[in-house]
Short mmCIF file of C-alpha atoms and ligand atoms in Angstrom, two decimals:
data_model
loop_
_atom_site.label_atom_id
_atom_site.label_comp_id
_atom_site.label_asym_id
_atom_site.label_seq_id
_atom_site.Cartn_x
_atom_site.Cartn_y
_atom_site.Cartn_z
CA MET A 21 0.00 0.00 0.00
CA SER A 22 1.61 3.29 -1.00
CA ARG A 23 2.15 6.01 1.54
CA PHE A 24 -0.64 8.03 -0.06
CA VAL A 25 -3.18 5.21 0.10
CA LEU A 26 -2.18 4.77 3.72
CA ALA A 27 -3.33 8.33 4.33
CA GLU A 28 -6.84 7.39 3.24
CA ARG A 29 -6.86 4.34 5.47
CA LEU A 30 -5.61 6.25 8.51
CA ARG A 31 -8.85 8.17 9.09
CA VAL A 32 -10.00 7.39 12.59
CA SER A 33 -13.66 8.25 12.33
CA GLY A 34 -14.30 7.52 8.68
CA HIS A 35 -15.23 11.17 8.04
CA ARG A 36 -14.79 12.19 4.43
CA SER A 37 -13.59 15.67 3.73
CA LYS A 38 -16.31 17.67 1.99
CA THR A 39 -13.82 19.60 -0.07
CA GLY A 40 -13.20 16.87 -2.64
CA ARG A 41 -9.60 18.05 -2.68
CA SER A 42 -6.95 15.49 -3.44
CA GLN A 43 -6.93 13.41 -0.31
CA LYS A 44 -3.75 11.57 -1.05
CA LEU A 45 -1.65 13.83 1.15
CA ARG A 46 -4.11 13.99 4.06
CA TRP A 47 -3.24 12.00 7.18
CA CYS A 48 -6.77 11.49 8.48
CA SER A 49 -7.70 14.86 9.84
CA ILE A 50 -11.36 14.96 10.75
CA SER A 51 -13.28 17.56 8.74
CA SER A 52 -16.17 19.47 10.33
CA THR A 53 -18.27 22.04 8.37
CA SER A 54 -17.63 22.69 4.65
CA SER A 55 -15.85 26.10 4.99
CA ALA A 56 -13.90 24.92 8.07
CA ALA A 57 -13.06 21.74 6.15
CA ASP A 58 -11.68 23.89 3.30
CA GLU A 59 -9.38 25.67 5.72
CA GLU A 60 -8.51 22.43 7.49
CA ALA A 61 -7.85 20.68 4.19
CA THR A 62 -5.46 23.44 3.15
CA ALA A 63 -3.79 23.50 6.57
CA ALA A 64 -3.62 19.71 6.70
CA GLU A 65 -2.11 19.39 3.24
CA SER A 66 0.47 22.04 4.02
CA LEU A 67 1.45 20.25 7.26
CA VAL A 68 1.75 16.90 5.51
CA GLN A 69 3.47 18.42 2.49
CA ARG A 70 6.00 20.02 4.83
CA VAL A 71 6.85 16.60 6.25
CA ASN A 72 6.93 14.96 2.83
CA SER A 73 9.21 17.64 1.41
CA MET A 74 11.58 17.32 4.39
CA VAL A 75 11.77 13.55 3.86
CA LEU A 76 12.30 13.98 0.11
CA LYS A 77 14.98 16.63 0.63
CA GLN A 78 16.92 14.38 2.95
CA ALA A 79 16.68 11.44 0.53
CA ALA A 80 17.79 13.59 -2.42
CA LEU A 81 20.62 15.07 -0.42
CA VAL A 82 22.02 11.71 0.51
CA SER A 83 21.76 10.53 -3.11
CA GLU A 84 23.72 13.60 -4.18
CA ARG A 85 26.37 13.11 -1.52
CA LEU A 86 26.72 9.41 -2.32
CA ARG A 87 27.21 10.34 -5.98
CA SER A 88 29.87 12.90 -5.17
CA GLU A 89 31.46 10.80 -2.44
CA ALA A 90 34.72 10.77 -4.39
CA ASN A 91 35.32 14.48 -3.83
CA LEU A 92 33.70 14.59 -0.41
CA LYS A 93 35.70 17.24 1.48
CA VAL A 94 37.41 15.60 4.40
CA LYS A 95 36.52 17.69 7.43
CA PRO A 96 39.41 19.37 9.29
CA ASP A 97 40.89 17.30 12.06
CA ILE A 98 38.46 17.28 14.93
CA PHE A 99 39.72 19.32 17.85
CA LEU A 100 38.82 17.60 21.16
CA PRO A 101 38.23 20.30 23.81
CA GLY A 102 40.11 20.20 27.08
CA THR A 103 42.56 17.35 27.42
CA LEU A 104 43.00 15.87 23.96
CA SER A 105 41.25 12.60 24.89
CA ARG A 106 41.02 9.89 22.27
CA LEU A 107 37.91 9.73 20.13
CA ASP A 108 37.36 6.20 21.45
CA ASP A 109 36.90 7.66 24.94
CA ALA A 110 34.29 10.07 23.55
CA TYR A 111 32.37 7.21 21.94
CA ASP A 112 32.67 5.21 25.14
CA ARG A 113 31.08 8.12 27.03
CA CYS A 114 28.23 7.96 24.48
CA ARG A 115 27.87 4.23 25.06
CA GLU A 116 27.60 4.77 28.83
CA VAL A 117 24.80 7.33 28.41
CA CYS A 118 22.88 5.11 25.98
CA ALA A 119 23.32 2.10 28.28
CA GLU A 120 22.11 4.15 31.30
CA ASN A 121 18.77 4.76 29.59
CA ALA A 122 18.78 1.08 28.53
CA THR A 123 15.82 1.73 26.23
CA ASN A 124 14.78 -0.68 23.51
CA PHE A 125 17.02 1.31 21.18
CA TYR A 126 20.16 0.53 23.17
CA LEU A 127 19.38 -3.18 22.80
CA GLY A 128 18.90 -2.54 19.07
CA THR A 129 22.23 -0.77 18.75
CA LEU A 130 24.05 -3.73 20.33
CA LEU A 131 23.07 -5.79 17.27
CA LEU A 132 24.74 -3.34 14.86
CA THR A 133 28.31 -3.68 13.56
CA PRO A 134 30.84 -2.03 15.93
CA GLU A 135 31.40 1.00 13.65
CA ARG A 136 27.67 1.61 13.10
CA ARG A 137 26.92 0.94 16.78
CA ARG A 138 29.12 3.74 18.01
CA ALA A 139 27.83 6.11 15.32
CA MET A 140 24.28 5.40 16.54
CA TRP A 141 25.40 5.97 20.13
CA ALA A 142 26.77 9.37 19.14
CA ILE A 143 23.50 10.25 17.38
CA GLY A 144 21.43 8.74 20.18
CA VAL A 145 23.22 10.75 22.89
CA TRP A 146 22.75 14.00 20.98
CA CYS A 147 19.05 13.16 20.54
CA ARG A 148 18.70 12.25 24.22
CA ARG A 149 20.44 15.47 25.34
CA THR A 150 18.16 17.44 23.03
CA ASP A 151 15.05 15.68 24.34
CA ASP A 152 16.21 16.17 27.94
CA LEU A 153 16.26 19.96 27.37
CA VAL A 154 12.44 19.67 27.41
CA ASP A 155 11.93 16.38 29.27
CA GLY A 156 14.86 16.33 31.64
CA PRO A 157 15.47 17.54 35.24
CA ASN A 158 16.31 21.12 34.15
CA ALA A 159 13.43 21.43 31.66
CA SER A 160 11.76 24.23 33.68
CA LEU A 161 14.81 26.44 33.00
CA LEU A 162 14.61 25.94 29.22
CA THR A 163 14.11 29.04 27.07
CA PRO A 164 13.89 29.50 23.27
CA HIS A 165 17.26 31.25 23.50
CA ALA A 166 18.79 28.13 25.08
CA LEU A 167 17.51 26.09 22.12
CA ASP A 168 19.05 28.63 19.74
CA ARG A 169 22.39 28.21 21.55
CA TRP A 170 22.02 24.42 21.32
CA GLU A 171 21.46 24.79 17.56
CA SER A 172 24.59 26.94 17.23
CA LYS A 173 26.63 24.23 18.97
CA LEU A 174 25.15 21.74 16.51
CA GLU A 175 26.34 23.84 13.58
CA GLU A 176 29.79 24.10 15.18
CA LEU A 177 30.12 20.34 15.58
CA PHE A 178 29.00 19.77 11.98
CA GLU A 179 31.86 22.07 10.97
CA GLY A 180 34.31 19.96 12.97
CA ARG A 181 34.48 22.21 16.04
CA PRO A 182 32.73 20.15 18.77
CA PHE A 183 32.03 21.70 22.18
CA ASP A 184 32.55 18.60 24.33
CA ALA A 185 33.37 14.89 24.12
CA PHE A 186 29.80 13.88 23.19
CA ASP A 187 29.78 16.43 20.36
CA ALA A 188 33.23 15.22 19.28
CA ALA A 189 31.86 11.70 18.74
CA LEU A 190 28.95 13.09 16.71
CA SER A 191 31.30 15.34 14.77
CA ASP A 192 33.36 12.28 13.85
CA THR A 193 30.19 10.37 12.90
CA VAL A 194 28.82 13.05 10.58
CA ALA A 195 32.24 13.32 8.96
CA LYS A 196 32.13 9.59 8.18
CA TYR A 197 28.48 9.09 7.16
CA PRO A 198 26.39 11.21 4.72
CA VAL A 199 24.21 12.53 7.53
CA ASP A 200 22.69 15.94 6.87
CA ILE A 201 22.24 18.61 9.56
CA GLN A 202 18.59 19.29 8.67
CA PRO A 203 16.99 16.38 10.63
CA PHE A 204 18.97 17.50 13.69
CA LYS A 205 17.69 21.08 13.26
CA ASP A 206 14.17 19.71 12.77
CA LEU A 207 14.47 17.76 16.05
CA ILE A 208 15.36 21.00 17.84
CA GLU A 209 12.29 22.59 16.21
CA GLY A 210 10.28 19.74 17.76
CA MET A 211 11.56 20.86 21.18
CA ARG A 212 10.47 24.44 20.39
CA MET A 213 7.00 23.01 19.57
CA ASP A 214 7.00 21.23 22.96
CA LEU A 215 7.85 24.53 24.65
CA ARG A 216 4.95 26.45 23.13
CA LYS A 217 2.34 23.73 22.63
CA SER A 218 0.64 21.39 25.08
CA ARG A 219 -2.45 20.49 23.03
CA TYR A 220 -2.89 19.15 19.48
CA LYS A 221 -6.03 20.17 17.56
CA ASN A 222 -6.05 17.14 15.22
CA PHE A 223 -3.88 14.31 13.93
CA ASP A 224 -2.30 16.50 11.27
CA GLU A 225 -0.78 18.69 13.98
CA LEU A 226 0.30 15.62 15.95
CA TYR A 227 1.76 14.02 12.80
CA LEU A 228 3.94 17.09 12.22
CA TYR A 229 5.11 16.98 15.84
CA CYS A 230 5.94 13.25 15.56
CA TYR A 231 8.00 13.98 12.44
CA HIS A 232 9.98 16.64 14.27
CA VAL A 233 10.73 14.67 17.45
CA ALA A 234 11.02 11.15 16.07
CA GLY A 235 10.71 10.90 12.28
CA THR A 236 13.87 12.99 12.17
CA VAL A 237 15.71 10.35 14.22
CA GLY A 238 14.80 7.83 11.54
CA LEU A 239 16.22 10.15 8.86
CA MET A 240 19.44 10.53 10.87
CA SER A 241 19.72 6.75 11.23
CA VAL A 242 19.40 5.69 7.58
CA PRO A 243 22.86 6.90 6.43
CA VAL A 244 24.44 4.98 9.32
CA CYS A 245 22.35 1.84 8.73
CA GLY A 246 23.22 2.07 5.04
CA ILE A 247 21.04 1.00 2.10
CA ALA A 248 21.66 -2.41 0.51
CA PRO A 249 23.63 -1.85 -2.73
CA ASP A 250 21.34 -4.30 -4.56
CA SER A 251 18.17 -2.74 -3.15
CA ARG A 252 15.65 -1.74 -5.82
CA ALA A 253 13.69 0.44 -3.39
CA THR A 254 13.74 4.17 -4.14
CA MET A 255 15.69 6.38 -1.72
CA GLU A 256 12.42 8.23 -1.09
CA SER A 257 10.61 5.05 -0.01
CA VAL A 258 13.41 4.05 2.38
CA TYR A 259 13.45 7.50 4.00
CA SER A 260 9.65 7.49 4.17
CA ALA A 261 9.77 4.13 5.94
CA ALA A 262 12.39 5.45 8.36
CA SER A 263 10.28 8.51 9.10
CA ALA A 264 7.22 6.25 9.51
CA LEU A 265 9.11 4.12 12.07
CA GLY A 266 10.02 7.21 14.06
CA THR A 267 6.37 8.31 13.96
CA ALA A 268 5.17 4.83 14.98
CA LEU A 269 7.58 4.86 17.93
CA GLN A 270 6.51 8.35 18.99
CA LEU A 271 2.80 7.51 18.77
CA THR A 272 3.51 4.41 20.88
CA ASN A 273 5.45 6.54 23.35
CA ILE A 274 2.52 8.99 23.56
CA LEU A 275 -0.03 6.19 24.13
CA MET A 276 2.22 4.58 26.75
CA ASP A 277 2.72 7.88 28.64
CA VAL A 278 -0.84 9.36 28.62
CA GLY A 279 -1.07 9.44 32.44
CA GLU A 280 2.52 10.60 32.94
CA ASP A 281 2.16 13.39 30.35
CA ALA A 282 -1.24 14.48 31.76
CA ARG A 283 0.31 14.86 35.21
CA ARG A 284 2.73 17.32 33.55
CA GLY A 285 -0.21 19.15 31.93
CA ARG A 286 0.51 17.74 28.46
CA ILE A 287 -2.07 16.01 26.23
CA TYR A 288 -0.69 14.93 22.83
CA LEU A 289 -3.88 13.07 21.81
CA PRO A 290 -5.83 14.84 19.02
CA GLN A 291 -8.51 17.08 20.57
CA ASP A 292 -11.01 16.58 17.74
CA GLU A 293 -10.80 12.77 18.04
CA LEU A 294 -11.22 12.96 21.84
CA ALA A 295 -14.35 15.10 21.32
CA GLN A 296 -15.65 12.69 18.65
CA ALA A 297 -15.34 9.86 21.20
CA GLY A 298 -17.21 11.96 23.78
CA LEU A 299 -14.06 12.60 25.82
CA SER A 300 -12.45 15.79 27.16
CA ASP A 301 -9.22 16.84 28.84
CA ASP A 302 -11.00 16.39 32.19
CA ASP A 303 -11.57 12.70 31.40
CA ILE A 304 -7.82 12.35 30.79
CA PHE A 305 -7.00 14.10 34.08
CA ALA A 306 -9.62 11.93 35.89
CA GLY A 307 -7.85 8.85 34.52
CA LYS A 308 -10.90 6.56 34.47
CA VAL A 309 -10.97 3.67 31.96
CA THR A 310 -14.49 3.83 30.43
CA ASP A 311 -15.97 2.20 27.32
CA LYS A 312 -15.55 5.57 25.55
CA TRP A 313 -11.85 5.48 26.46
CA ARG A 314 -11.48 1.89 25.25
CA TYR A 315 -13.14 2.82 21.91
CA PHE A 316 -10.87 5.85 21.55
CA MET A 317 -7.71 3.91 22.43
CA LYS A 318 -8.53 1.05 20.01
CA ASN A 319 -8.52 3.57 17.14
CA GLN A 320 -5.32 5.21 18.31
CA ILE A 321 -3.55 1.85 18.55
CA LYS A 322 -4.90 0.81 15.14
CA ARG A 323 -3.41 3.92 13.54
CA ALA A 324 -0.06 3.53 15.30
CA ARG A 325 0.16 -0.05 13.99
CA MET A 326 -0.40 1.24 10.43
CA PHE A 327 2.75 3.34 10.75
CA TYR A 328 4.68 0.23 11.85
CA ASP A 329 3.27 -1.55 8.76
CA GLU A 330 4.55 1.34 6.62
CA ALA A 331 7.97 1.16 8.26
CA GLU A 332 8.23 -2.61 7.74
CA LYS A 333 8.28 -2.06 3.97
CA GLY A 334 11.62 -0.31 4.16
CA VAL A 335 13.62 -2.29 6.72
CA ASN A 336 14.94 -4.94 4.34
CA ALA A 337 16.10 -2.29 1.88
CA LEU A 338 18.75 -1.44 4.49
CA ASN A 339 22.22 -2.93 4.49
CA THR A 340 21.86 -6.60 5.52
CA ALA A 341 23.91 -6.01 8.70
CA SER A 342 21.50 -3.30 9.86
CA ARG A 343 18.19 -5.08 9.33
CA TRP A 344 18.17 -7.23 12.47
CA PRO A 345 18.70 -4.32 14.92
CA VAL A 346 16.02 -2.23 13.22
CA TRP A 347 13.55 -5.15 13.13
CA ALA A 348 14.33 -5.78 16.81
CA SER A 349 13.61 -2.16 17.78
CA LEU A 350 10.45 -2.10 15.66
CA LEU A 351 9.04 -5.33 17.10
CA LEU A 352 10.08 -4.57 20.69
CA TYR A 353 8.42 -1.15 20.68
CA ARG A 354 5.30 -2.34 18.86
CA GLN A 355 4.74 -4.88 21.65
CA ILE A 356 4.10 -1.93 23.97
CA LEU A 357 0.78 -1.50 22.12
CA ASP A 358 -0.09 -5.13 22.90
CA GLU A 359 0.72 -4.50 26.56
CA ILE A 360 -1.58 -1.44 26.66
CA GLU A 361 -4.39 -3.68 25.35
CA ALA A 362 -3.47 -6.36 27.90
CA ASN A 363 -3.76 -3.68 30.62
CA ASP A 364 -7.35 -3.03 29.47
CA TYR A 365 -6.25 0.37 28.13
CA ASN A 366 -5.27 1.66 31.56
CA ASN A 367 -2.41 3.89 30.45
CA PHE A 368 -3.32 6.39 33.16
CA THR A 369 -1.83 4.61 36.16
CA ARG A 370 -0.10 1.60 34.55
CA LYS A 371 2.99 1.98 32.34
CA ALA A 372 2.89 -0.74 29.66
CA ARG A 373 6.03 -2.83 29.96
CA VAL A 374 7.32 -5.66 27.75
CA SER A 375 8.77 -8.46 29.89
CA LYS A 376 12.43 -9.48 29.50
CA VAL A 377 11.26 -12.93 28.36
CA LYS A 378 9.15 -11.42 25.56
CA LYS A 379 12.02 -9.07 24.60
CA LEU A 380 14.46 -11.97 24.32
CA ALA A 381 11.90 -14.06 22.41
CA THR A 382 11.59 -11.18 19.92
CA LEU A 383 15.25 -11.27 18.90
CA PRO A 384 15.15 -14.53 16.86
CA ILE A 385 11.88 -13.39 15.24
CA ALA A 386 13.54 -10.10 14.28
CA PHE A 387 16.51 -12.03 12.93
CA ALA A 388 14.24 -14.25 10.79
CA LYS A 389 12.46 -11.17 9.39
CA SER A 390 15.79 -9.60 8.51
CA LEU A 391 16.54 -12.57 6.22
CA ILE A 392 13.42 -12.12 4.07
CA ALA A 393 14.26 -10.66 0.66
CA PRO A 394 12.77 -7.15 0.18
CA ALA A 395 9.55 -6.94 -1.84
CA ARG A 396 10.36 -7.04 -5.56
CA THR A 397 6.91 -5.84 -6.69
CA SER A 398 6.87 -3.09 -9.30
CA SER A 399 5.24 -0.67 -6.91
CA PRO A 400 6.08 3.07 -7.29
CA LEU A 401 8.30 2.56 -4.28
CA ILE A 402 10.65 0.36 -6.32
CA LYS A 403 13.25 1.75 -8.75
CA GLU A 404 12.56 0.55 -12.32
C1 LIG B 503 18.93 0.39 15.93
C2 LIG B 503 18.24 1.65 16.28
C3 LIG B 503 16.75 1.68 16.31
C4 LIG B 503 18.98 2.74 16.53
C5 LIG B 503 18.40 4.06 16.91
C6 LIG B 503 19.31 4.65 17.99
C7 LIG B 503 18.95 6.08 18.25
C8 LIG B 503 19.44 7.11 17.31
C9 LIG B 503 18.16 6.35 19.31
C10 LIG B 503 17.81 7.76 19.71
C11 LIG B 503 16.42 7.73 20.37
C12 LIG B 503 16.19 9.04 21.13
C13 LIG B 503 16.59 9.09 22.55
C14 LIG B 503 15.69 10.10 20.46
C15 LIG B 503 15.46 11.42 21.17
C16 LIG B 503 14.05 11.94 20.94
C17 LIG B 503 13.09 10.92 21.48
C18 LIG B 503 13.02 10.73 22.94
C19 LIG B 503 12.40 10.25 20.55
C20 LIG B 503 11.45 9.27 20.97
C21 LIG B 503 12.02 8.04 21.33
C22 LIG B 503 11.55 7.46 22.61
O1 LIG B 503 12.67 7.40 23.44
P1 LIG B 503 12.45 6.66 24.84
O2 LIG B 503 11.87 5.31 24.63
O3 LIG B 503 13.73 6.75 25.54
O4 LIG B 503 11.29 7.49 25.48
P2 LIG B 503 11.36 8.57 26.61
O5 LIG B 503 11.89 9.84 25.98
O6 LIG B 503 12.29 8.05 27.66
O7 LIG B 503 9.94 8.69 27.06
C23 LIG B 503 11.18 8.13 20.26
C24 LIG B 503 9.84 7.49 20.45
C25 LIG B 503 11.57 8.04 18.81
C26 LIG B 503 12.93 7.38 18.58
C27 LIG B 503 13.14 7.21 17.09
C28 LIG B 503 14.03 6.32 16.57
C29 LIG B 503 14.91 5.48 17.40
C30 LIG B 503 14.14 6.20 15.07
C31 LIG B 503 14.16 4.74 14.61
C32 LIG B 503 14.26 4.67 13.13
C33 LIG B 503 15.31 4.09 12.48
C34 LIG B 503 16.43 3.44 13.20
C35 LIG B 503 15.30 4.08 10.97
C36 LIG B 503 15.09 2.67 10.45
C37 LIG B 503 15.03 2.63 8.97
C38 LIG B 503 14.01 2.13 8.21
C39 LIG B 503 14.13 2.10 6.73
C40 LIG B 503 12.75 1.61 8.82
MN1 MN B 504 11.29 11.84 26.39
#
């Protein structure tokens, strides 16, 4: 199913936009009256087009850099601030931070080749530090100016002038892999959105947010994972799948943390879909599992799973050595949705957790999936 057809299928309530505009770029926003639907349709398409164009730009950029790899300018020697510690020490510091969080992604990175593993640790630490600006212990001190300073340090490290050991590892990584700075800047923009926004009108707004805070991480990861030389998938389809995986993971994270986020005054769930299910912010704060909540959550989980389905199409276009870790992360995180269902949709007071036994049992399944040859259908997602 192409990404555009997916958009049609992602509608939660089955509402059809009254505008008759091309729906292929709409990610299931719920239309209301005809004139409002016109405005929403325009706004929705522009939000989705913004994401699509960012994904396409990144894919095109990497293609261009791969073509001109021969004359790729070797970045100036990286200056390590303070005592000139070895780059290995910097990467080891990244490994420690990633291991501390011990998320599903750390387990995934352990299945990568040593070179790719440490590159992902460098990217992962930068992403974690960026996320912690909004989510971490000092989040209350965060200002837009602090994010601007963080972005300046990002530009410095991309130019080979890292600020600290963590940045030095990332600086080395982006000098070795065709990773563009734009997804990193877009992740910072996602933090700015978190600073100014604590409600999301509809899924189109939430979809844009998910791109910024998680789809971008997928775009950062593709150049490190590498694309199989014999893959017939288009660069665009691989990057779209990577962005879809990031979105699937973020939607899962949002559904897992509804109670935790509400206690911090944040509701990421689309307001129009809550209203359609007869729910309000007060119901979220009350934290009662009702039949209305179960109905609402079933639709949210169904949509999140569709983004995993979209991501699955691109995993085996990656370099063979990178498929297992990505399958493992995809399957491990998707199981969180199963656990929310098993908890009778009580994501207010119970944090869905996948048991160690289930996590370990997932690894051979992920390995088996990584061996399946990528689809060779002549879909538009495959190069002719
Ligand atoms: C093997 C593998 C998956 C490597 C990825 C390693 C990596 C770069 C991890 C960084 C993840 C991170 C900390 C991002 C910061 C922003 C953030 C927090 C994003 C949300 C993650 C949830 O993190 P966590 O579980 O710790 O939740 P809390 O913040 O503690 O509540 C996200 C939900 C999104 C993370 C997104 C990814 C890891 C992208 C995965 C996509 C790929 C690896 C591309 C695969 C390619 C194809 C073609 C499918
Ligand atoms: Mn977080």
